[in-house]
PDB file of C-alpha atoms in Angstrom:
ATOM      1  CA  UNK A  11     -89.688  13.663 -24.419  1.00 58.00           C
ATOM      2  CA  UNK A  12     -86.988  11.582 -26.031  1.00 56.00           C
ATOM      3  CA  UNK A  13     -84.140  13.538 -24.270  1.00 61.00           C
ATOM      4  CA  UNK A  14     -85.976  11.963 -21.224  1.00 56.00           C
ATOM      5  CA  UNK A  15     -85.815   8.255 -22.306  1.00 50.00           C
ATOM      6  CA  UNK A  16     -82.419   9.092 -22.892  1.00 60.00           C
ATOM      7  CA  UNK A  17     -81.600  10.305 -19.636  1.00 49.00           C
ATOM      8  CA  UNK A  18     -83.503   7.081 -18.062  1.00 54.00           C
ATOM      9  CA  UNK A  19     -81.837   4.891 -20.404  1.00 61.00           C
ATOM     10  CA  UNK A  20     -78.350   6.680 -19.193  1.00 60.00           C
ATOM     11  CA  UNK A  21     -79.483   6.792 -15.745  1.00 52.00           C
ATOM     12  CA  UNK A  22     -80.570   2.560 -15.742  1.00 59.00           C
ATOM     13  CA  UNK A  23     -77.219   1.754 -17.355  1.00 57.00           C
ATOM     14  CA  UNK A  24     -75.027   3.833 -14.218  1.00 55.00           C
ATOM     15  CA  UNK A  25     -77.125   2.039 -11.921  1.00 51.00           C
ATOM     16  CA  UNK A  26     -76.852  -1.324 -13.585  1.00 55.00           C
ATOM     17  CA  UNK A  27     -72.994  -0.618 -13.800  1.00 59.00           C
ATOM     18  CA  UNK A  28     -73.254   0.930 -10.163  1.00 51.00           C
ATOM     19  CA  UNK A  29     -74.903  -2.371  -8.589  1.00 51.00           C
ATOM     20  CA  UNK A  30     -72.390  -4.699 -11.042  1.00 50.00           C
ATOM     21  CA  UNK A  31     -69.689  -3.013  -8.937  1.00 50.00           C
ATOM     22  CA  UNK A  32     -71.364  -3.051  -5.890  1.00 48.00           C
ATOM     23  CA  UNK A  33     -71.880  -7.154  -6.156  1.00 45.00           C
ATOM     24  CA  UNK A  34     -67.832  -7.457  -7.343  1.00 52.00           C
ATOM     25  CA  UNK A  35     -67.001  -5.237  -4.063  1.00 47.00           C
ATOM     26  CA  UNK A  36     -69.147  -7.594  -2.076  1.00 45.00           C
ATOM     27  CA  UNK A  37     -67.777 -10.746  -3.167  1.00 41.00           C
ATOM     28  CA  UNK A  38     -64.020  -9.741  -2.641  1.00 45.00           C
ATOM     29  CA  UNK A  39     -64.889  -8.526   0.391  1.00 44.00           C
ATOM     30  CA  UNK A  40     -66.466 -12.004   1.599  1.00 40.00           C
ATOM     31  CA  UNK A  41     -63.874 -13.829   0.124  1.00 37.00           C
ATOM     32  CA  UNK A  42     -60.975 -11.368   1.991  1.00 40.00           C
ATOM     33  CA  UNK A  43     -63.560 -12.122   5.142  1.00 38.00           C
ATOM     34  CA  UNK A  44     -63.149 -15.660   4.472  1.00 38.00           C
ATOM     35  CA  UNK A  45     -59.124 -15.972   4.195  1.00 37.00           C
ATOM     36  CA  UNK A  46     -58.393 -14.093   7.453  1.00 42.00           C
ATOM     37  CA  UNK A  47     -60.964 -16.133   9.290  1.00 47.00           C
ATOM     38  CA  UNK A  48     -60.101 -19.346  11.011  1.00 54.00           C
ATOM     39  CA  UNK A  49     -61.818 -22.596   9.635  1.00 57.00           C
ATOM     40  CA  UNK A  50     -65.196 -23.561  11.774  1.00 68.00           C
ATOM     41  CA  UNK A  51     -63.886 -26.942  13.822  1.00 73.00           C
ATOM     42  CA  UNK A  52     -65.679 -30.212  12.749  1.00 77.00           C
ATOM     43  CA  UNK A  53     -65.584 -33.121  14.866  1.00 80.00           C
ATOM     44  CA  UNK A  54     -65.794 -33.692  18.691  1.00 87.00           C
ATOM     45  CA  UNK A  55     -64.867 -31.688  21.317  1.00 94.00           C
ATOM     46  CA  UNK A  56     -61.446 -32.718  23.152  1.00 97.00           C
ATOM     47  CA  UNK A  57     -61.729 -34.528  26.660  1.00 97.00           C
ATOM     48  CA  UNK A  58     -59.267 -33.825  29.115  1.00 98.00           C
ATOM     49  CA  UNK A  59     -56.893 -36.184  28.054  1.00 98.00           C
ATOM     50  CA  UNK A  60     -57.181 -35.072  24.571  1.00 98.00           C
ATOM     51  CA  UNK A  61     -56.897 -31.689  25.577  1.00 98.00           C
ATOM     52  CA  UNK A  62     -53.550 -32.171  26.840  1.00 98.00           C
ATOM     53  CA  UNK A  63     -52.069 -33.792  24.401  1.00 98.00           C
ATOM     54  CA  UNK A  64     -53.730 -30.872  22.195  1.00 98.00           C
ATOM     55  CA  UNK A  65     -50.944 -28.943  24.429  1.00 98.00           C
ATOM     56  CA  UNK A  66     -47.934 -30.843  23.598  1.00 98.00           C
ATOM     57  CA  UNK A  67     -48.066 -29.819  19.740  1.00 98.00           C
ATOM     58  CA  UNK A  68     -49.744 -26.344  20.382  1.00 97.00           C
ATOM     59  CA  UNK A  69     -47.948 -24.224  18.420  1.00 96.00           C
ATOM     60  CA  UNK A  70     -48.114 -26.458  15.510  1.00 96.00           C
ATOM     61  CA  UNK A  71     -51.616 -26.482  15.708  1.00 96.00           C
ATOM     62  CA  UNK A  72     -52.260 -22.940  15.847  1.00 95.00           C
ATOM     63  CA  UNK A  73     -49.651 -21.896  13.152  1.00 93.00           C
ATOM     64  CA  UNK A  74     -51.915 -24.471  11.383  1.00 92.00           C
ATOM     65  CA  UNK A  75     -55.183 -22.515  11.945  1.00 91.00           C
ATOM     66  CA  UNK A  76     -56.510 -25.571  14.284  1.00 94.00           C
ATOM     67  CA  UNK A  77     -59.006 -25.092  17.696  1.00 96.00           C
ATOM     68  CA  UNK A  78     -57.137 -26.912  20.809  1.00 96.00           C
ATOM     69  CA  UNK A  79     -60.455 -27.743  22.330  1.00 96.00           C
ATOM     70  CA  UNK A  80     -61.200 -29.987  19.661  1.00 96.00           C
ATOM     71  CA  UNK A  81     -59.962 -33.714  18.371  1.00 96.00           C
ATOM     72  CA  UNK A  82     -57.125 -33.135  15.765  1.00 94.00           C
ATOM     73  CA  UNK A  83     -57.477 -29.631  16.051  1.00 94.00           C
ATOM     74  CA  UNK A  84     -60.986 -29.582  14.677  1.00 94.00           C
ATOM     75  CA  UNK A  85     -60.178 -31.047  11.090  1.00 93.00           C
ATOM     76  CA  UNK A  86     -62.764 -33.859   9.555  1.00 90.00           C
ATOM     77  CA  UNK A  87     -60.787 -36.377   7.188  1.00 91.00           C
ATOM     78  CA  UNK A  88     -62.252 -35.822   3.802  1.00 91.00           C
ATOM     79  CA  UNK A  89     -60.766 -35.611   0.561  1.00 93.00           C
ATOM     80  CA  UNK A  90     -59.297 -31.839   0.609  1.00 93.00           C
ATOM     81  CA  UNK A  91     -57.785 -32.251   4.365  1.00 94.00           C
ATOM     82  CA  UNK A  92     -56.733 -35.946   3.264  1.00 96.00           C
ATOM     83  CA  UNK A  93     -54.905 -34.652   0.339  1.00 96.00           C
ATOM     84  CA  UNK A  94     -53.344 -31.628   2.039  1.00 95.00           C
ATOM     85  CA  UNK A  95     -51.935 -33.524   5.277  1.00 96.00           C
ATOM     86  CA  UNK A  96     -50.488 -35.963   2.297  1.00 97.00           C
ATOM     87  CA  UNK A  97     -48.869 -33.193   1.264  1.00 97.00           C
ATOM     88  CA  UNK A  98     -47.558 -31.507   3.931  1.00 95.00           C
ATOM     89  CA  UNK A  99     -46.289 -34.688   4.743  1.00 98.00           C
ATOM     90  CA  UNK A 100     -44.031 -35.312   1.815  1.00 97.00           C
ATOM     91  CA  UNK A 101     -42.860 -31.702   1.423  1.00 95.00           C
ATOM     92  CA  UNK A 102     -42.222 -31.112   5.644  1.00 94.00           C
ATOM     93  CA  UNK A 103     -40.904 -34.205   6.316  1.00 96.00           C
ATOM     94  CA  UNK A 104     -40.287 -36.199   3.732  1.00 97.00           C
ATOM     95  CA  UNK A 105     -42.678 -39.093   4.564  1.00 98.00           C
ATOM     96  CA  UNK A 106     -44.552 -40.638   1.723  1.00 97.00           C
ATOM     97  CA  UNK A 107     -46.044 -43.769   3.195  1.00 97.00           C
ATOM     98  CA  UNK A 108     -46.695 -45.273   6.756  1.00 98.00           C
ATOM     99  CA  UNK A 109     -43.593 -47.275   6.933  1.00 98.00           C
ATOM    100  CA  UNK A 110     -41.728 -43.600   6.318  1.00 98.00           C
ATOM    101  CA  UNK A 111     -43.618 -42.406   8.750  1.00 98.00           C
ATOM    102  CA  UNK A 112     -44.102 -44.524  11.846  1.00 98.00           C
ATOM    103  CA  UNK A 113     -39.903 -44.844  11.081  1.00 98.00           C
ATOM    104  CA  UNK A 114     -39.667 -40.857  12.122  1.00 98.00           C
ATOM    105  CA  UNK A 115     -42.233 -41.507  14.915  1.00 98.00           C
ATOM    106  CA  UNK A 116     -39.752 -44.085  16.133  1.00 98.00           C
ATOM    107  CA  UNK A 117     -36.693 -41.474  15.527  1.00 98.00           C
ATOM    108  CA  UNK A 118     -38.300 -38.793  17.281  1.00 98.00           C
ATOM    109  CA  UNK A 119     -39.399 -40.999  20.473  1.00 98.00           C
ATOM    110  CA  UNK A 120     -36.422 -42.820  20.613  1.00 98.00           C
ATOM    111  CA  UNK A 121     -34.648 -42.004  24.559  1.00 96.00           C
ATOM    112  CA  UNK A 122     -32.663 -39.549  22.950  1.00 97.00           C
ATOM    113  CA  UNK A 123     -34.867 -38.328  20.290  1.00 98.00           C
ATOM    114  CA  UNK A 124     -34.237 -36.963  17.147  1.00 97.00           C
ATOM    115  CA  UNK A 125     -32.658 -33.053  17.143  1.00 98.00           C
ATOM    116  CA  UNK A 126     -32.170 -33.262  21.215  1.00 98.00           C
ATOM    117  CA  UNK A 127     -29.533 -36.340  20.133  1.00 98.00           C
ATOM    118  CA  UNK A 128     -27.978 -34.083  17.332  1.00 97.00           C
ATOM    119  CA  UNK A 129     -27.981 -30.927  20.098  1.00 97.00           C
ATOM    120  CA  UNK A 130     -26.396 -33.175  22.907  1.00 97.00           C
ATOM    121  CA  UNK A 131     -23.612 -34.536  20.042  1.00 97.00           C
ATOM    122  CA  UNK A 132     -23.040 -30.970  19.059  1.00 95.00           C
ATOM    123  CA  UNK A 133     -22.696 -29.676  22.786  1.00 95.00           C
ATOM    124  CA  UNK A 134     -19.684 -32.726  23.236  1.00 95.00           C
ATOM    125  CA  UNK A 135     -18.029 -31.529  20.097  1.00 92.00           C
ATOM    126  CA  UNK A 136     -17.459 -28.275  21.069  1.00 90.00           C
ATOM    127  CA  UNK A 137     -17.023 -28.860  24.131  1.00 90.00           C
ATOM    128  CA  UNK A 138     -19.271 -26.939  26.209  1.00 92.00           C
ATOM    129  CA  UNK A 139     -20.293 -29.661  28.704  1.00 88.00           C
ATOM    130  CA  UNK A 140     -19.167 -28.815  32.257  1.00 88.00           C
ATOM    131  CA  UNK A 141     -18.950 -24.883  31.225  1.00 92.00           C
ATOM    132  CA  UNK A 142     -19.486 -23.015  33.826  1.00 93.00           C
ATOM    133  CA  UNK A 143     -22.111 -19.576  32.645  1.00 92.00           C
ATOM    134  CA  UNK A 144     -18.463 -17.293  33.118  1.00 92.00           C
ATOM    135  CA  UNK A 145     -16.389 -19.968  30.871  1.00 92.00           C
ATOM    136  CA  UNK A 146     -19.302 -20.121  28.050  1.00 92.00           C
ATOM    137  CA  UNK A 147     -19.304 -15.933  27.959  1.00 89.00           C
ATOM    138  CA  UNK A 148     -15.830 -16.278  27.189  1.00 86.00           C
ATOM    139  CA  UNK A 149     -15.726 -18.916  25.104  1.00 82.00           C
ATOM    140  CA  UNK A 150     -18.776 -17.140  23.225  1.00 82.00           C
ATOM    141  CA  UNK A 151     -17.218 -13.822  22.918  1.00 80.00           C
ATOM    142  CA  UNK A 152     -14.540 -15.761  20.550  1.00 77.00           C
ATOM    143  CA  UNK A 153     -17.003 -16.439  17.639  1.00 69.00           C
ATOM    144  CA  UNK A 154     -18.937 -13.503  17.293  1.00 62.00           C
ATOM    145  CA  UNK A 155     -18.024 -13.041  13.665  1.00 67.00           C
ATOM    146  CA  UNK A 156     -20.147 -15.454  13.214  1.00 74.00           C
ATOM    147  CA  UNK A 157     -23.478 -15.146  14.894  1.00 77.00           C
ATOM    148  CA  UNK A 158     -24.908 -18.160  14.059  1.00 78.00           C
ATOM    149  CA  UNK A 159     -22.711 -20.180  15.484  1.00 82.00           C
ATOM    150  CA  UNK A 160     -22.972 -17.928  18.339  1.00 86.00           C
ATOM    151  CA  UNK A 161     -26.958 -18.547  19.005  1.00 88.00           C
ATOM    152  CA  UNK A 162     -26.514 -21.991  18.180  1.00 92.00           C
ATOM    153  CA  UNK A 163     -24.175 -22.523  21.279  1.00 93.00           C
ATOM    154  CA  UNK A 164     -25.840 -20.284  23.205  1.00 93.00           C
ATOM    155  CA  UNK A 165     -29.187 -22.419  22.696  1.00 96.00           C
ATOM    156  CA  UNK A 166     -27.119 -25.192  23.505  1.00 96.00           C
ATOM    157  CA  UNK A 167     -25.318 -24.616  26.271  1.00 96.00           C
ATOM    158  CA  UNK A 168     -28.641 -22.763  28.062  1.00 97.00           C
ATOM    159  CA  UNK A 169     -31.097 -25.818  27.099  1.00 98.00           C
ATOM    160  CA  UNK A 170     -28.193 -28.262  28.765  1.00 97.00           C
ATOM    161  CA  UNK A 171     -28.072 -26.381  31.719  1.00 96.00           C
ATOM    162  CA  UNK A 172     -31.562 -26.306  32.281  1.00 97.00           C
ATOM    163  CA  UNK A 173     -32.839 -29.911  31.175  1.00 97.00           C
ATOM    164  CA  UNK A 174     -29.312 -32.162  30.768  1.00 96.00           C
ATOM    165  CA  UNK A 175     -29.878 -34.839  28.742  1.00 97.00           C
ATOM    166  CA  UNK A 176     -33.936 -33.735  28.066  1.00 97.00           C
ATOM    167  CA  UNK A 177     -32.557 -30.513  26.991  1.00 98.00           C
ATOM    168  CA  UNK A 178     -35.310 -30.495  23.797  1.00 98.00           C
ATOM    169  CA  UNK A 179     -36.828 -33.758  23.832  1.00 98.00           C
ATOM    170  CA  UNK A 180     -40.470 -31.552  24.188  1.00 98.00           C
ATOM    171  CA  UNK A 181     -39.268 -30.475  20.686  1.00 98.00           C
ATOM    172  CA  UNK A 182     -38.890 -33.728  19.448  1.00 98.00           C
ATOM    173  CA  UNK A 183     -41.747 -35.386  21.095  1.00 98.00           C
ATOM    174  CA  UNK A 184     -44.622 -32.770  20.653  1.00 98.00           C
ATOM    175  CA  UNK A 185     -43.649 -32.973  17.102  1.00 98.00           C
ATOM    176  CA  UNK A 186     -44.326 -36.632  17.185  1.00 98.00           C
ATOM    177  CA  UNK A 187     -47.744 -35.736  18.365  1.00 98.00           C
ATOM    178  CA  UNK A 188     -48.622 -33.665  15.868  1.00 98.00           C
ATOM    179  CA  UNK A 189     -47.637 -35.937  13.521  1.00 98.00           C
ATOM    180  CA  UNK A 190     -49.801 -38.790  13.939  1.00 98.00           C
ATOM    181  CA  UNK A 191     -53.148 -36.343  13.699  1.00 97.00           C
ATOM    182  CA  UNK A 192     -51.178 -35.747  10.256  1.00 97.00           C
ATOM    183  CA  UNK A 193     -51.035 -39.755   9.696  1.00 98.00           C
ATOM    184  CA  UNK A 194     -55.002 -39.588  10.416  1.00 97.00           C
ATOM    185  CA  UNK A 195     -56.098 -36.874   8.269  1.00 97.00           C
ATOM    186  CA  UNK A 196     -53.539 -38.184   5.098  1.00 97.00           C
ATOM    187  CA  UNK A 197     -55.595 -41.725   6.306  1.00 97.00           C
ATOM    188  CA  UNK A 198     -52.651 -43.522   6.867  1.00 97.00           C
ATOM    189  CA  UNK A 199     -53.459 -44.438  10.259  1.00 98.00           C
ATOM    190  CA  UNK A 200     -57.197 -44.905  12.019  1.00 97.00           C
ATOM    191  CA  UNK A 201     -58.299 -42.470  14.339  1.00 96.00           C
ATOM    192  CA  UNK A 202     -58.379 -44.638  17.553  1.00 97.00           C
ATOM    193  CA  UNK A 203     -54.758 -45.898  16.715  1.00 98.00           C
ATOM    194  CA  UNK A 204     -53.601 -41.863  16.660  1.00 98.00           C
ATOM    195  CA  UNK A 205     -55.492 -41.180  19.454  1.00 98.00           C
ATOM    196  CA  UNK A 206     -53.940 -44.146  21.372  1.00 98.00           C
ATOM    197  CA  UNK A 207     -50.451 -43.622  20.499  1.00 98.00           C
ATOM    198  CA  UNK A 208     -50.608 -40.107  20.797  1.00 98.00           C
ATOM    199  CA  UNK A 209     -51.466 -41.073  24.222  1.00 98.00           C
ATOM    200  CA  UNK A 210     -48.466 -43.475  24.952  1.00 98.00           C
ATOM    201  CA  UNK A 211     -46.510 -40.691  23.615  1.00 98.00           C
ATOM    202  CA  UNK A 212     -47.588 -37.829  26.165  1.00 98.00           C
ATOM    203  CA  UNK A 213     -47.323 -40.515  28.835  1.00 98.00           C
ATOM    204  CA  UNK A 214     -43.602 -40.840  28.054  1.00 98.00           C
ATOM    205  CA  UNK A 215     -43.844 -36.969  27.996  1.00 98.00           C
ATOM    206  CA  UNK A 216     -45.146 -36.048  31.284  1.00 98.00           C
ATOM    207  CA  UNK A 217     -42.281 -37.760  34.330  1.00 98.00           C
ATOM    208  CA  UNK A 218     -39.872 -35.504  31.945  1.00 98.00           C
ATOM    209  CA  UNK A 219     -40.783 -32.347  33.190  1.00 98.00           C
ATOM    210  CA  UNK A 220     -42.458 -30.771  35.894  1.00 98.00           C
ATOM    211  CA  UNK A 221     -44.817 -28.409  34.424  1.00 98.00           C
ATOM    212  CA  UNK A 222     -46.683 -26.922  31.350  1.00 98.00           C
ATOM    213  CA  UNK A 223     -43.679 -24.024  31.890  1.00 97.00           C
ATOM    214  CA  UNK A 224     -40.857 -26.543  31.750  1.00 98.00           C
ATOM    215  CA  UNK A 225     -42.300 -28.350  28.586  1.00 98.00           C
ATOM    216  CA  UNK A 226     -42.910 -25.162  26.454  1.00 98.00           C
ATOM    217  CA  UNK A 227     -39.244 -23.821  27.696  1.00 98.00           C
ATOM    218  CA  UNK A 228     -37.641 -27.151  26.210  1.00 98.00           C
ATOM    219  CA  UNK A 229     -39.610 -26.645  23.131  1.00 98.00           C
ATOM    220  CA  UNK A 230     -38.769 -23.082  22.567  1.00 97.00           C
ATOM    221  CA  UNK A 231     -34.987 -24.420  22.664  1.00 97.00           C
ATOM    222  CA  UNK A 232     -35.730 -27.482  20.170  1.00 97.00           C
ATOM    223  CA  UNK A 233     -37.073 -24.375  17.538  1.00 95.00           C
ATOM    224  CA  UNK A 234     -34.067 -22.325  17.972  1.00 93.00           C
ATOM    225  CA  UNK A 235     -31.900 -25.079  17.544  1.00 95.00           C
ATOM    226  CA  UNK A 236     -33.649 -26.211  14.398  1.00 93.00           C
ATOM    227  CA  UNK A 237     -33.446 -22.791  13.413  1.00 89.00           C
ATOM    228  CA  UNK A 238     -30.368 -21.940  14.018  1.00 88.00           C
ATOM    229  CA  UNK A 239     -28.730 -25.716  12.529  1.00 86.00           C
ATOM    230  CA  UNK A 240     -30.859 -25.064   8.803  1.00 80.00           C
ATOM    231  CA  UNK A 241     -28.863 -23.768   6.277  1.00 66.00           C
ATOM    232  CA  UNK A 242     -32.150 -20.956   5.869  1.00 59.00           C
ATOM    233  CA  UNK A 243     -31.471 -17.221   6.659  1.00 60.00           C
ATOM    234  CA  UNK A 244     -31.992 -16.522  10.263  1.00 55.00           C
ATOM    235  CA  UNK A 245     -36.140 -15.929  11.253  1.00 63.00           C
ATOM    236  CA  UNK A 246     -36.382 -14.043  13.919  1.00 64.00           C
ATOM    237  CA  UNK A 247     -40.060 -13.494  13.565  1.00 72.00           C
ATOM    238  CA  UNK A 248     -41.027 -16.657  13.280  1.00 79.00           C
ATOM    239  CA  UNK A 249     -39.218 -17.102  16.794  1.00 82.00           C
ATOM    240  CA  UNK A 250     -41.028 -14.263  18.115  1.00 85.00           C
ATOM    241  CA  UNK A 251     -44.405 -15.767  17.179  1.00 89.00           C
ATOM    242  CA  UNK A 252     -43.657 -19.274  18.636  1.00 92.00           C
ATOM    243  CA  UNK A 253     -43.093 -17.131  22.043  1.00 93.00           C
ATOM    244  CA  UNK A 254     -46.386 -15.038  21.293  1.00 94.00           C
ATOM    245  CA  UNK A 255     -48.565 -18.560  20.685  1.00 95.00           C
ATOM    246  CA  UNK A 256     -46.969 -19.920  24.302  1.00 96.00           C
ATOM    247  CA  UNK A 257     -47.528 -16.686  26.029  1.00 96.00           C
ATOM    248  CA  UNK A 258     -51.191 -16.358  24.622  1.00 96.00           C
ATOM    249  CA  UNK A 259     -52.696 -19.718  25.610  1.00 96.00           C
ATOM    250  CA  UNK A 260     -50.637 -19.591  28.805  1.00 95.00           C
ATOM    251  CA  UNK A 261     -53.514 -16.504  29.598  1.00 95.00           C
ATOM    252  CA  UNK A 262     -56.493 -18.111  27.864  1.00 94.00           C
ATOM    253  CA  UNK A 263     -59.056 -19.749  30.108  1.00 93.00           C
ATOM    254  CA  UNK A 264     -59.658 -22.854  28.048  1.00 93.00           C
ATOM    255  CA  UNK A 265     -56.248 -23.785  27.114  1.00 96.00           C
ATOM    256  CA  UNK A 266     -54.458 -27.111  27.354  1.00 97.00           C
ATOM    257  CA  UNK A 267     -51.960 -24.754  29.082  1.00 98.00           C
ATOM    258  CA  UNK A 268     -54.799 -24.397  31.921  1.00 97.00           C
ATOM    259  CA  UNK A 269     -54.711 -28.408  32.719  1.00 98.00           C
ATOM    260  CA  UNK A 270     -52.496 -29.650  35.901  1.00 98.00           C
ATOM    261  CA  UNK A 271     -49.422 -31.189  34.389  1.00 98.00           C
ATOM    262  CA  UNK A 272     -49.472 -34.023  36.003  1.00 98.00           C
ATOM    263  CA  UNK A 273     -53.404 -35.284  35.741  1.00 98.00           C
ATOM    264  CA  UNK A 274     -53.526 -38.512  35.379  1.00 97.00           C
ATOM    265  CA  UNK A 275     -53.708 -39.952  31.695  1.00 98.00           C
ATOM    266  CA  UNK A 276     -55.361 -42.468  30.470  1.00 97.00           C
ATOM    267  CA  UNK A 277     -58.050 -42.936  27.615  1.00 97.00           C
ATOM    268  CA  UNK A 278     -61.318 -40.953  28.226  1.00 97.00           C
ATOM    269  CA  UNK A 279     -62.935 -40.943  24.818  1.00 96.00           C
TER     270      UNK A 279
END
């Protein structure tokens, strides 16, 4: 009889330790479950209007685990997403307060913008304006010790010849977008007055280029010239995903990428 107590006794500890396991196993498992999902939006749903300008910092908000169908990407302002845009802020861009940052907002929608003006200074420097494709190959074939160099006047001389003096003003000016949902969250700014000059922004935005195609074409160029102009090692991935994001929502039904580019804009919320 006692060998029998003992065996229950042994037999109520292996389960105990069995369902202490089991619980653990659970837990990681919701909180692995958890990380990999994206956040549940908060907020309003995006009008039309919204929705586009959603489209002009796409990338950025998707890299950023944000829904396009929603107002700033589906992020409430509370304390945690107050103090995390106030720190992206200061570590991405170096802006610390509102003067900071409506002084980059002015940068980046100046006519020439911010990177496109350092791209079109860099394509007079070297000298590639007025290249024909035959003279650049040549000229390109020079430098190919140093690769670099090489994409970086590849990117460009291509972005010139396709946009001129726009070459990757959507660069410039989607970032500029994105930013002041950043100024909103970090409650620098009120929502209407991000809202409003997002607005102003994507109306500067839209007699630049024809179409959603054109716009994410001048962007892609803006990235690789940022890329390529750091001082960082070379990321080729995170190219390739910037392309992915495009290509994805240009397929998804709901997309900003689905709106006619040139709808008329104007405040609808």
């Amino acid at each position: 009889l006692e060998s029998i107590f003992i065996f229950i006794d042994d037999l109520g500890k292996c389960c105990m330790e069995y369902i202490t396991y089991l619980v653990i196993g659970l837990v990681l498992i919701a909180v692995a479950w958890s990380f990999f999902q994206k956040p549940k939006p908060e907020g309003n749903k995006a009008t039309p209007a919204i929705l586009w300008m959603n489209g002009t910092c796409a990338v950025l908000l998707t890299l950023n685990q944000r829904n396009l169908n929603y107002v700033f990407g589906g992020v409430a302002k509370k304390k945690q997403t107050t103090e995390l845009a106030k720190q992206n802020l200061i570590k991405h861009w170096g802006i610390h307060d509102l003067e900071e940052g409506n002084a980059m907002i002015a940068e980046l929608t100046s006519e020439q913008g911010l990177h496109n003006a350092l791209l079109l200074k860099y394509v007079d420097e070297m000298q590639l304006l007025g290249l024909s494709r035959q003279d650049f190959e040549r000229h390109n074939q020079k430098i190919t010790s140093n690769i670099k160099h090489q994409q970086l006047d590849r990117v460009s001389f291509d972005a010139t010849q396709e946009f001129a003096d726009q070459a990757i003003l959507a660069w410039d000016l989607g970032r500029a977008v994105y930013l002041l949902s950043d100024f909103y969250l970090a409650g620098m700014i009120t929502k209407e007055d991000a809202l409003q000059r997002s607005l102003v922004i994507c109306q500067k935005i839209q007699p630049l280029f024809n179409s959603w195609h054109d716009f994410n074409r001048s962007y892609i160029y803006g990235f690789r010239f940022w890329l390529y102009s750091t001082e960082t090692e070379l990321k080729l991935t995170a190219d390739q995903n910037t392309i992915k994001i495009i290509e994805k929502l240009e397929k998804q039904a709901h997309s900003p990428f689905q709106l006619d580019w040139n709808m008329r804009l104007e405040k609808d919320w």
